[in-house]
Coordinates of C-alpha atoms (C1' of nucleotides) in Angstrom, one line a residue:
Chain U
M1 CA 166.6 140.4 125.9
K2 CA 164.9 140.3 128.9
A3 CA 165.7 137.0 128.5
H4 CA 169.4 137.7 128.4
I5 CA 168.8 139.9 130.8
T6 CA 167.4 137.3 133.5
D7 CA 170.6 135.2 132.4
L8 CA 172.7 137.6 133.2
L9 CA 171.3 138.8 136.7
G10 CA 171.0 134.5 137.0
H11 CA 174.9 134.4 137.5
A12 CA 174.5 136.9 139.2
A13 CA 173.3 135.8 142.1
T14 CA 174.3 132.0 141.8
H15 CA 178.3 134.1 142.2
I16 CA 176.5 135.3 145.7
G17 CA 175.5 132.1 147.4
V18 CA 171.7 132.4 145.8
D19 CA 170.3 129.3 144.7
A20 CA 169.0 131.3 141.3
T21 CA 167.0 128.9 140.0
Q22 CA 164.0 129.9 143.5
L23 CA 164.2 133.4 142.4
N24 CA 161.7 134.9 139.9
I25 CA 163.5 137.4 138.3
I26 CA 161.4 140.0 137.1
I27 CA 162.7 142.5 134.2
D28 CA 160.7 145.5 133.6
R29 CA 160.4 148.6 131.1
P30 CA 161.7 151.8 134.0
K31 CA 158.8 154.4 132.6
S32 CA 161.8 157.3 132.9
A33 CA 164.4 157.4 130.1
E34 CA 166.9 158.1 133.3
H35 CA 166.6 154.5 134.5
G36 CA 168.4 152.2 130.9
D37 CA 166.7 150.1 129.0
F38 CA 165.7 147.6 131.2
S39 CA 165.6 147.5 135.8
S40 CA 165.3 144.3 137.3
N41 CA 163.9 144.7 141.1
L42 CA 166.2 142.2 142.6
A43 CA 168.3 143.6 145.2
M44 CA 164.7 144.0 146.7
L45 CA 163.5 140.3 146.6
L46 CA 166.9 139.8 147.8
A47 CA 167.1 141.9 151.4
K48 CA 165.2 140.2 153.6
P49 CA 167.1 137.1 153.3
L50 CA 169.9 138.3 152.8
R51 CA 169.2 140.7 155.9
Q52 CA 171.6 143.0 153.7
N53 CA 170.9 146.8 152.8
P54 CA 169.1 146.7 149.0
R55 CA 171.9 148.5 147.8
A56 CA 174.3 147.3 148.9
I57 CA 173.4 143.5 147.8
A58 CA 172.7 145.5 144.0
E59 CA 176.4 146.2 144.4
Q60 CA 177.6 142.8 144.6
L61 CA 175.0 141.6 141.8
I62 CA 176.5 144.1 139.4
Q63 CA 180.3 143.5 140.3
A64 CA 178.9 139.9 140.0
L65 CA 177.7 140.6 136.3
P66 CA 179.6 138.4 133.7
H67 CA 180.3 140.7 131.1
S68 CA 178.2 141.5 127.7
D69 CA 178.2 142.2 124.9
Y70 CA 174.3 143.7 124.2
I71 CA 174.7 145.6 127.4
A72 CA 176.2 149.5 127.7
K73 CA 176.1 150.0 131.6
V74 CA 174.3 148.9 133.8
E75 CA 173.2 151.6 137.2
I76 CA 172.0 151.4 140.9
A77 CA 169.1 153.9 140.7
G78 CA 166.7 154.8 143.8
S79 CA 166.0 152.4 146.4
G80 CA 167.9 149.3 145.0
F81 CA 167.1 149.4 141.3
I82 CA 169.2 147.5 139.0
N83 CA 169.4 149.1 135.4
F84 CA 170.0 148.4 132.7
F85 CA 171.5 150.9 129.5
L86 CA 171.4 149.1 125.9
S87 CA 174.4 148.9 124.0
A88 CA 173.0 151.0 121.1
Q89 CA 174.1 148.1 118.0
S90 CA 171.9 145.9 120.5
Q91 CA 169.6 148.9 120.5
Q92 CA 169.2 149.0 116.3
T93 CA 168.9 145.5 116.1
I94 CA 165.1 145.8 116.1
I95 CA 165.1 148.2 113.1
G96 CA 166.7 144.9 110.8
D97 CA 164.2 143.2 112.6
I98 CA 160.9 145.4 111.7
L99 CA 162.0 145.4 108.3
K100 CA 162.5 142.0 107.9
A101 CA 158.8 140.7 109.6
G102 CA 157.1 143.7 107.8
D103 CA 153.1 142.3 108.5
M104 CA 154.0 139.8 110.8
F105 CA 156.5 141.9 113.1
G106 CA 155.0 141.5 116.0
R107 CA 153.0 138.4 115.6
N108 CA 153.7 135.2 117.2
N109 CA 153.4 131.8 117.9
L110 CA 152.0 131.4 121.9
G111 CA 148.3 130.1 120.8
K112 CA 150.0 127.6 118.9
G113 CA 147.2 127.3 115.8
E114 CA 144.2 126.4 118.7
N115 CA 140.6 127.4 117.7
V116 CA 139.6 130.3 120.0
Q117 CA 136.1 131.1 119.3
V118 CA 135.0 134.4 119.8
E119 CA 131.7 135.7 120.0
F120 CA 130.0 139.0 119.8
V121 CA 127.7 141.5 119.0
S122 CA 125.0 139.0 119.0
A123 CA 122.4 140.8 118.4
N124 CA 118.8 140.2 118.6
P125 CA 117.6 141.4 114.8
T126 CA 114.6 143.6 115.8
G127 CA 116.2 146.3 114.9
P128 CA 119.0 149.0 113.8
L129 CA 122.3 148.0 116.0
H130 CA 123.3 150.9 118.9
V131 CA 125.7 152.2 120.0
G132 CA 126.5 149.4 122.6
H133 CA 127.3 147.3 119.7
G134 CA 129.2 148.9 118.5
R135 CA 131.2 148.8 120.9
G136 CA 130.8 145.1 121.7
A137 CA 131.9 145.1 118.4
A138 CA 134.5 146.9 118.1
V139 CA 136.3 145.1 121.5
G140 CA 135.4 141.8 120.1
D141 CA 136.5 142.5 116.6
C142 CA 140.2 144.2 118.0
L143 CA 140.5 140.5 120.5
A144 CA 140.0 138.4 117.0
R145 CA 142.1 140.6 115.6
L146 CA 144.5 140.0 118.6
L147 CA 143.7 136.7 119.2
D148 CA 144.9 135.8 115.6
A149 CA 148.2 138.1 116.4
N150 CA 149.3 135.7 118.9
G151 CA 148.7 132.6 117.1
W152 CA 145.2 131.7 117.7
N153 CA 143.0 130.0 115.0
V154 CA 140.0 132.3 115.9
T155 CA 135.9 131.9 114.7
R156 CA 134.1 135.0 115.3
E157 CA 130.8 134.0 115.8
F158 CA 127.7 136.2 115.7
Y159 CA 124.7 134.3 117.5
Y160 CA 120.8 135.3 117.2
N161 CA 117.4 135.0 118.9
D162 CA 115.3 134.5 116.0
A163 CA 112.0 133.1 117.6
G164 CA 110.9 133.8 121.7
A165 CA 109.2 137.0 123.1
Q166 CA 111.2 140.0 121.4
I167 CA 110.6 138.1 118.3
E168 CA 106.8 138.0 118.5
N169 CA 107.0 141.7 119.3
L170 CA 108.7 142.4 115.5
V171 CA 105.9 140.1 114.2
I172 CA 103.0 141.9 115.8
S173 CA 105.3 145.6 115.5
V174 CA 105.3 144.5 111.1
Q175 CA 101.4 143.6 111.4
A176 CA 100.3 146.4 112.7
R177 CA 102.2 148.9 110.5
C178 CA 101.6 146.8 107.0
K179 CA 97.6 147.7 108.2
G180 CA 98.9 151.8 108.7
I181 CA 98.3 151.0 112.7
A182 CA 100.5 154.2 113.5
T183 CA 102.8 153.8 116.9
D184 CA 100.7 156.4 118.7
D185 CA 96.7 155.0 118.3
A186 CA 95.9 152.7 120.5
S187 CA 96.1 149.6 118.3
F188 CA 99.5 149.5 118.4
P189 CA 100.5 147.1 120.5
E190 CA 102.5 148.4 123.9
N191 CA 105.1 146.8 123.2
G192 CA 106.4 147.3 119.9
Y193 CA 108.6 148.7 118.0
R194 CA 108.3 151.9 117.6
G195 CA 111.7 152.8 115.5
D196 CA 110.6 154.3 111.4
Y197 CA 112.8 150.7 110.3
I198 CA 109.5 149.3 111.4
V199 CA 107.1 151.1 108.0
D200 CA 110.6 150.1 105.6
I201 CA 110.1 146.5 106.9
S202 CA 105.8 146.8 106.5
N203 CA 106.6 148.3 103.0
A204 CA 108.7 146.0 101.7
F205 CA 107.4 143.3 102.6
L206 CA 103.5 144.4 100.9
A207 CA 105.4 144.9 97.9
K208 CA 107.3 141.6 98.1
Q209 CA 111.0 142.1 97.7
T210 CA 113.8 140.2 98.5
V211 CA 115.9 140.5 100.8
T212 CA 119.6 139.0 102.0
A213 CA 121.6 139.1 104.3
D214 CA 124.9 136.8 104.7
D215 CA 123.2 133.8 105.9
M216 CA 119.7 133.4 104.6
Q217 CA 117.2 134.7 102.1
V218 CA 113.7 135.5 102.2
T219 CA 110.8 136.8 99.5
A220 CA 107.9 137.9 101.0
S221 CA 104.7 136.8 100.4
G222 CA 101.9 139.9 101.5
N223 CA 100.1 138.1 103.6
V224 CA 99.9 140.4 106.4
D225 CA 98.4 137.4 108.3
D226 CA 100.7 135.0 108.2
A227 CA 102.9 136.1 111.2
D228 CA 105.6 132.4 110.5
A229 CA 105.6 135.1 106.5
V230 CA 106.2 138.2 107.9
R231 CA 108.9 136.9 110.7
T232 CA 111.4 135.5 108.7
F233 CA 111.4 138.6 106.2
A234 CA 111.8 140.6 109.1
V235 CA 114.1 138.9 110.5
A236 CA 115.8 138.7 107.2
Y237 CA 115.6 141.5 105.9
L238 CA 116.6 143.0 109.4
R239 CA 119.7 141.1 109.5
H240 CA 120.4 141.9 106.5
E241 CA 120.2 146.3 107.9
Q242 CA 122.7 144.5 110.4
D243 CA 124.7 143.1 107.4
L244 CA 125.0 147.1 105.6
D245 CA 126.0 148.0 109.2
L246 CA 128.6 145.1 110.5
K247 CA 130.4 146.5 106.8
A248 CA 130.1 149.9 107.0
F249 CA 132.4 148.8 110.5
Q250 CA 134.8 147.1 108.9
I251 CA 133.9 143.8 110.8
K252 CA 132.9 140.4 109.1
F253 CA 132.0 136.7 110.4
D254 CA 133.0 133.5 109.7
V255 CA 130.0 131.6 111.4
F256 CA 126.6 133.0 112.4
S257 CA 124.4 130.6 114.1
L258 CA 120.3 130.9 115.2
E259 CA 118.6 130.2 118.6
S260 CA 115.8 128.4 116.2
A261 CA 118.2 125.3 115.0
L262 CA 119.3 124.5 118.9
Y263 CA 115.2 122.9 118.9
S264 CA 114.8 121.4 115.3
T265 CA 117.7 119.8 115.5
G266 CA 116.9 118.3 118.9
K267 CA 120.1 120.4 120.5
V268 CA 118.0 121.6 123.6
E269 CA 115.9 118.4 124.2
S270 CA 119.3 116.5 124.3
T271 CA 120.8 119.5 126.9
V272 CA 117.2 118.5 129.2
K273 CA 117.5 115.0 129.1
A274 CA 121.7 115.0 130.1
L275 CA 120.1 117.9 132.9
I276 CA 117.7 116.5 133.8
A277 CA 119.8 112.8 133.9
S278 CA 122.7 114.8 135.9
G279 CA 120.5 114.8 138.8
K280 CA 121.0 118.7 139.2
T281 CA 117.5 118.9 138.2
Y282 CA 113.3 119.3 140.2
E283 CA 109.8 119.5 140.1
E284 CA 108.4 122.7 141.8
G285 CA 104.9 124.5 140.6
D286 CA 104.4 122.8 137.2
A287 CA 107.8 124.1 136.6
L288 CA 111.7 122.5 136.1
W289 CA 114.7 124.3 137.3
L290 CA 118.2 124.1 137.3
K291 CA 120.1 123.4 140.7
T292 CA 121.9 126.4 139.6
T293 CA 123.1 127.0 143.4
D294 CA 125.1 124.2 143.5
F295 CA 127.2 126.2 140.9
G296 CA 127.6 128.9 141.8
D297 CA 124.3 130.5 142.1
D298 CA 122.7 132.4 144.9
K299 CA 118.5 130.8 143.8
D300 CA 118.2 127.4 142.1
R301 CA 116.4 129.3 138.0
V302 CA 113.9 128.3 136.3
M303 CA 114.0 125.5 133.2
R304 CA 111.1 125.4 131.6
K305 CA 108.3 127.1 132.7
S306 CA 105.0 125.8 134.1
D307 CA 104.2 127.0 130.7
G308 CA 106.1 124.6 129.1
G309 CA 108.8 127.0 126.8
Y310 CA 112.0 126.6 128.6
T311 CA 114.1 130.0 129.3
Y312 CA 116.3 131.6 127.9
F313 CA 119.5 130.4 129.7
V314 CA 118.3 126.5 128.2
P315 CA 119.6 127.1 124.4
D316 CA 122.0 129.0 126.3
V317 CA 124.0 126.3 127.8
A318 CA 122.8 124.3 124.8
Y319 CA 124.7 126.5 122.4
H320 CA 127.6 126.8 124.3
Y321 CA 127.1 122.4 124.6
D322 CA 126.9 122.9 120.8
K323 CA 130.5 124.6 121.3
W324 CA 132.1 123.1 123.2
N325 CA 131.1 119.9 120.9
R326 CA 132.8 122.0 117.5
G327 CA 136.0 121.7 119.1
F328 CA 136.3 124.8 120.6
K329 CA 138.9 124.6 123.7
R330 CA 138.1 128.0 124.2
V331 CA 135.5 130.4 124.0
I332 CA 135.4 134.0 124.9
N333 CA 132.1 135.8 124.7
E334 CA 132.5 140.3 124.8
Q335 CA 128.9 141.0 125.9
G336 CA 127.1 144.2 128.0
A337 CA 127.6 143.5 131.7
D338 CA 123.7 144.2 131.8
H339 CA 123.9 140.4 130.5
H340 CA 126.6 139.6 133.1
S341 CA 124.2 137.7 134.9
T342 CA 124.4 134.8 132.5
I343 CA 127.4 134.3 133.4
T344 CA 126.7 131.8 136.7
R345 CA 123.8 129.6 135.0
V346 CA 125.5 128.8 131.4
R347 CA 128.2 127.8 133.4
A348 CA 126.5 126.2 136.1
G349 CA 123.8 124.0 133.1
L350 CA 127.5 123.2 131.3
Q351 CA 129.2 122.1 134.2
A352 CA 126.0 120.1 134.8
L353 CA 125.9 118.4 132.0
N354 CA 129.6 117.4 132.3
A355 CA 128.7 114.5 134.9
A356 CA 126.0 112.9 132.9
L357 CA 127.3 112.9 129.3
N358 CA 131.2 112.1 130.6
I359 CA 132.7 115.0 130.4
S360 CA 135.3 117.8 131.6
I361 CA 134.1 121.3 129.7
P362 CA 136.8 123.0 132.6
Q363 CA 134.4 125.1 135.4
G364 CA 136.0 129.2 134.1
W365 CA 134.7 128.0 130.8
P366 CA 133.5 129.9 128.4
D367 CA 135.4 132.9 129.0
Y368 CA 133.8 136.4 129.4
V369 CA 134.8 139.9 128.2
L370 CA 132.2 142.3 129.1
H371 CA 131.6 146.2 128.1
Q372 CA 130.2 148.9 130.2
M373 CA 127.6 151.2 128.8
V374 CA 128.3 153.4 126.3
T375 CA 126.8 157.0 126.9
V376 CA 127.0 159.7 123.6
M377 CA 127.5 163.5 123.9
R378 CA 127.1 165.8 121.5
G379 CA 128.2 169.8 122.1
G380 CA 128.0 169.7 126.3
E381 CA 124.4 166.8 125.6
E382 CA 124.2 164.0 126.1
V383 CA 121.9 162.4 122.7
K384 CA 119.9 160.0 123.7
L385 CA 117.4 159.3 120.3
S386 CA 117.9 158.3 116.8
K387 CA 115.0 159.4 114.0
R388 CA 115.7 156.1 112.9
A389 CA 115.6 153.0 116.0
G390 CA 113.1 155.1 117.5
S391 CA 115.3 154.9 121.2
Y392 CA 118.0 154.6 120.8
V393 CA 121.2 156.5 119.1
T394 CA 122.3 154.0 115.8
L395 CA 125.2 152.1 115.2
R396 CA 125.1 153.9 111.9
D397 CA 125.1 157.1 113.3
L398 CA 128.1 157.2 114.5
I399 CA 129.8 155.8 111.5
D400 CA 128.0 158.4 109.1
E401 CA 128.6 160.8 111.6
V402 CA 132.4 161.0 112.4
G403 CA 134.0 157.9 110.4
C404 CA 134.9 154.0 111.1
D405 CA 138.3 155.1 111.8
A406 CA 137.4 157.6 114.5
T407 CA 134.6 155.1 115.7
R408 CA 135.7 151.4 116.1
Y409 CA 139.5 154.0 117.5
F410 CA 136.3 155.6 120.4
L411 CA 135.5 151.8 121.3
A412 CA 137.7 150.1 121.0
A413 CA 140.6 152.5 122.9
R414 CA 139.1 152.4 126.8
R415 CA 138.9 149.0 128.6
A416 CA 135.5 147.1 128.1
D417 CA 135.2 147.0 131.7
S418 CA 134.7 150.4 132.5
Q419 CA 132.1 153.4 131.7
L420 CA 132.1 154.8 128.4
I421 CA 131.1 158.6 127.2
F422 CA 131.6 159.4 123.7
D423 CA 132.4 162.6 123.2
I424 CA 130.8 162.7 119.2
D425 CA 133.0 166.3 118.8
L426 CA 135.5 164.6 119.6
A427 CA 135.6 161.9 117.8
R428 CA 134.8 164.1 114.8
A429 CA 138.0 167.1 115.5
Q430 CA 140.2 166.7 113.1
T431 CA 143.3 168.3 115.2
N432 CA 145.5 166.6 118.3
D433 CA 142.3 166.2 120.5
N434 CA 142.1 163.6 118.6
P435 CA 144.1 159.8 119.1
V436 CA 142.7 158.9 115.4
Y437 CA 144.2 161.8 113.5
Y438 CA 146.9 161.2 115.7
I439 CA 148.2 158.3 115.5
Q440 CA 147.2 158.4 111.2
Y441 CA 148.8 161.1 110.8
A442 CA 152.3 159.7 112.1
H443 CA 151.5 157.4 109.9
A444 CA 151.2 159.3 106.8
R445 CA 153.7 161.1 107.4
I446 CA 156.4 159.3 107.6
C447 CA 154.9 157.3 104.3
S448 CA 154.8 161.4 103.3
V449 CA 159.1 161.2 103.6
L450 CA 159.6 158.2 102.2
N451 CA 157.6 159.2 98.7
Q452 CA 160.1 162.1 98.5
W453 CA 163.0 160.2 99.0
E454 CA 162.5 157.9 96.5
G455 CA 164.2 155.5 97.2
D456 CA 163.8 152.1 97.1
V457 CA 162.8 151.2 100.6
T458 CA 162.7 147.7 100.8
T459 CA 167.1 148.9 100.5
L460 CA 166.4 150.2 103.9
K461 CA 166.3 146.8 105.6
M462 CA 170.5 146.4 104.9
V463 CA 171.3 150.3 105.4
D464 CA 173.9 150.8 108.8
L465 CA 172.2 151.9 112.2
N466 CA 175.1 153.1 114.2
P467 CA 174.3 157.3 112.7
L468 CA 171.3 157.0 114.6
N469 CA 172.6 158.4 118.3
M470 CA 170.8 161.5 119.9
P471 CA 168.5 160.9 122.4
N472 CA 165.0 160.9 120.5
E473 CA 166.7 158.6 118.2
A474 CA 167.3 156.0 120.8
K475 CA 163.5 156.9 123.2
L476 CA 162.0 156.2 119.6
M477 CA 163.2 152.6 119.2
Q478 CA 162.6 151.3 122.7
R479 CA 159.4 152.0 121.5
L480 CA 160.0 150.1 119.3
S481 CA 161.3 146.6 120.1
E482 CA 158.6 146.9 122.8
Y483 CA 155.1 146.2 120.5
P484 CA 155.7 142.8 120.6
E485 CA 155.6 142.4 124.3
V486 CA 152.4 144.4 123.8
V487 CA 151.3 142.5 121.8
V488 CA 151.1 138.8 123.7
S489 CA 150.0 141.6 126.8
A490 CA 147.0 142.7 125.4
G491 CA 145.9 139.0 124.2
E492 CA 146.6 137.7 127.3
D493 CA 144.6 140.7 129.4
L494 CA 142.0 140.5 126.4
A495 CA 142.8 143.4 126.5
P496 CA 142.3 145.7 123.1
H497 CA 142.3 149.7 124.3
T498 CA 146.4 148.8 125.4
I499 CA 146.9 148.3 122.0
A500 CA 145.8 152.0 121.1
N501 CA 147.6 153.8 124.1
Y502 CA 150.5 151.9 122.7
L503 CA 150.0 153.6 119.1
K504 CA 149.4 156.9 121.1
E505 CA 152.7 156.8 122.3
C506 CA 155.1 155.7 119.9
A507 CA 152.6 158.2 117.2
S508 CA 153.3 160.9 120.2
D509 CA 157.8 159.6 120.0
L510 CA 157.7 160.4 115.6
H511 CA 155.7 164.0 116.6
S512 CA 158.9 165.0 118.5
Y513 CA 161.5 163.1 116.5
Y514 CA 160.0 164.3 113.0
N515 CA 160.6 167.9 114.6
D516 CA 163.1 168.1 116.1
T517 CA 164.8 166.5 113.4
K518 CA 165.7 166.2 109.4
F519 CA 164.8 162.8 107.9
L520 CA 166.0 164.4 104.2
V521 CA 170.0 165.4 105.7
D522 CA 172.7 165.7 102.7
D523 CA 174.7 163.4 104.5
V524 CA 174.0 160.2 102.6
P525 CA 174.6 157.5 106.1
T526 CA 172.9 159.8 108.4
K527 CA 169.4 159.6 106.1
L528 CA 169.6 155.8 105.1
A529 CA 170.1 154.9 109.0
R530 CA 166.9 157.6 109.8
L531 CA 164.5 156.4 106.8
A532 CA 164.8 153.0 107.8
L533 CA 163.4 153.9 111.5
I534 CA 161.0 155.8 110.4
A535 CA 160.0 152.9 107.8
A536 CA 160.4 150.6 110.5
T537 CA 157.9 152.8 112.4
Q538 CA 156.2 152.6 109.8
Q539 CA 155.6 149.6 110.1
V540 CA 154.7 149.2 114.0
L541 CA 151.8 151.4 113.0
K542 CA 151.0 150.5 110.7
N543 CA 150.2 146.5 112.4
G544 CA 148.6 148.8 115.0
L545 CA 146.7 149.6 113.5
D546 CA 146.0 146.5 111.5
L547 CA 144.7 145.2 114.9
L548 CA 142.1 147.5 115.8
G549 CA 141.1 147.7 112.1
V550 CA 141.7 150.6 111.9
N551 CA 143.4 152.7 108.5
A552 CA 146.8 153.5 108.4
P553 CA 145.9 156.5 105.5
Q554 CA 148.9 157.1 103.3
K555 CA 148.2 160.7 102.7
M556 CA 145.7 162.6 104.7
Chain N
rG1 C1' 118.5 143.7 150.5
rC2 C1' 122.1 140.8 147.7
rC3 C1' 125.8 140.3 143.4
rC4 C1' 129.5 142.8 139.5
rU5 C1' 133.1 146.8 137.3
rC6 C1' 134.2 151.3 138.6
rG7 C1' 136.3 156.5 141.3
rU8 C1' 142.9 159.1 139.2
rA9 C1' 144.3 166.9 137.2
rG10 C1' 139.0 171.4 135.2
rC11 C1' 136.9 167.3 130.9
rU12 C1' 138.5 163.2 128.9
rC13 C1' 141.2 158.9 130.2
rA14 C1' 145.6 155.9 131.1
rG15 C1' 149.2 153.4 134.4
rU16 C1' 151.0 149.9 138.7
rG17 C1' 153.3 145.0 144.4
rG18 C1' 157.4 149.4 143.9
rA19 C1' 162.0 155.1 141.8
rU20 C1' 159.3 162.1 141.3
rA21 C1' 151.2 158.8 139.1
rG22 C1' 150.8 159.7 133.6
rA23 C1' 148.1 161.2 128.0
rG24 C1' 144.7 164.7 125.3
rC25 C1' 142.1 168.3 126.3
rA26 C1' 140.7 173.2 128.9
rU27 C1' 144.4 177.6 130.4
rC28 C1' 149.0 180.8 129.7
rC29 C1' 153.3 181.1 126.7
rC30 C1' 157.1 179.3 122.6
rC31 C1' 158.1 177.3 117.9
rC32 C1' 156.1 177.0 109.9
rU33 C1' 162.4 181.3 104.6
rC34 C1' 162.4 173.8 106.9
rC35 C1' 160.4 166.9 104.2
rU36 C1' 151.6 167.5 106.3
rA37 C1' 151.2 172.5 112.5
rA38 C1' 145.9 167.0 111.7
rG39 C1' 152.7 169.1 114.3
rG40 C1' 156.7 170.3 118.8
rG41 C1' 158.5 172.5 123.1
rG42 C1' 156.9 174.0 128.0
rA43 C1' 154.2 176.3 132.6
rG44 C1' 150.5 175.9 136.3
rG45 C1' 147.1 171.9 137.3
rG46 C1' 146.4 165.5 142.0
rU47 C1' 144.7 163.9 149.8
rC48 C1' 145.4 158.2 143.1
rA49 C1' 137.2 158.6 147.1
rC50 C1' 137.4 157.4 152.7
rA51 C1' 139.7 154.3 156.8
rC52 C1' 141.9 150.8 158.5
rG53 C1' 145.0 146.1 157.0
rU54 C1' 148.9 143.0 154.6
rU55 C1' 153.7 144.1 153.1
rC56 C1' 160.3 146.1 153.4
rG57 C1' 157.5 149.6 150.0
rA58 C1' 149.9 150.3 147.9
rU59 C1' 147.4 154.4 143.7
rU60 C1' 147.7 149.0 142.2
rC61 C1' 146.5 143.3 147.3
rG62 C1' 142.2 143.1 151.3
rU63 C1' 138.4 144.2 154.4
rG64 C1' 134.6 148.0 155.8
rU65 C1' 132.0 153.0 154.2
rC66 C1' 130.2 156.3 150.9
rG67 C1' 129.4 157.7 145.5
rA68 C1' 127.8 156.4 139.6
rG69 C1' 126.4 153.0 136.8
rG70 C1' 124.5 147.2 135.9
rG71 C1' 121.8 142.6 137.6
rC72 C1' 119.0 140.7 141.5
rG73 C1' 112.4 137.6 136.7
rC74 C1' 108.3 131.1 135.0
rC75 C1' 111.6 138.5 130.0
rA76 C1' 116.8 138.2 126.6

RNA sequence: GCCCUCGUAGCUCAGUGGAUAGAGCAUCCCCCUCCUAAGGGGAGGGUCACACGUUCGAUUCGUGUCGAGGGCGCCA
């Protein structure tokens, strides 16, 4: 429809002597219903070149506008807006479109089936997932769903560090607990992990249990002094814990990548060699440095420490080069904003590889979506601790307390780049304080009406829609027709929260309609038309909730 | 000190180069003999942090100031 109106305006512009091909005609959906279904600022844009009053130009454009069956009325408003009002018939076509497309409604093929990888969560296995990981999980998974809806072939990937200093801390913490050393004992490792879950791992290790994570299976040896055995078991144990957290959060990964594998397969070494070959490295003070300043960093970074080990970003570069080799021309990394500084380094490393390996990784590759911190509130006070984890609120705490749907919704419904206050009381509320239930309730209400009708819902796609002539019906139809555009823009902007906002608006229109209008009326044509409208609404709510990974209940 | 993000109603947050800046909560008033009141309708509440620029038009873009958070490691 936007294309159609653009076309009409283009013709009109040509008619009054303006070269329409030079124009970037923008068609908007006005916020207010009195401004029609679509509006254009074309007359304002032409005011300067034509040296005329925008309203006068709008007048001429409207005179020159070709006739269209889709348009019922065109008006000039404000300082020169041209507002288009759709005919009832053209507005009603959306209902049939939705009911015919069903679950596919709103999906498109913009991604052309190309591969995109979304890496998210990527928590190191040193403890249960916390709220911050939860935000990453919710946002990342919704991004993946959005890209899928926009026609991309999505791979969800989880990367973790199963070696290194943090893992060593985990190992010595487990060993200390195995030996019965309490966390407040002077001999407990200073930087050790003190959460109760360490005790669980210790007990399981001593009991020689077997743990099965999504990507590994390990049986404990029970030999506390064997650090390797403790490490592999503890990592598997915590990976399994994270799997359970993720499962409770309805998130599934396609690929798990281990940092250790980058070493064992020689990918780190070959990356380092290539970086050296690129000429962008130098030795200084027993360390090897990468000239990241050549790629926009504010200082050069150490690659290989004087003790011979690599700094974390070297395997990161190797990992991303591997992603590139695996055919991902598009990669989106969802991370906490505290990892912000790695972006420049990883991209710098990849740019340095370009010359040495004769490849062409684009400058801004990969994409990043960073989320800001989450503060959890309960009873007006900040919640900081969990008994299990010791020092932070776990994702599991939240899911257990407020449910998966509400947790997902609240963590994904805000712009990633603003700080988030998670109000547990609000998330638990079963009133319209709580947008999750508000949206789900709209869906459940429709289900309930359709059930009471007892007719065959699949026949509704064929009914005569002419009885739909009330303003609240027009408003709802317009809302439904926006949905595919919302999916596109949310995908382009990597902004899943806009889906949540849309659903709130859509639910609001439905509740308003529901309250004002009885659907199961005696007049059959009216009844069927209204049922078709709410059935279409039900479908859109369901499709939208699915993008958020939130259930659309039949009953509440 | 430098870099990144944010600053919108009492609170939590949307929004946007354009029309009177929105929603929910909170406050106040109304609506179930009726398909789920987990709902609806209405009232009040704003210097879009501040200043200066760009623009026909700025809450939106740019610069600066102030405030909040994060990052500036041979930690990850």
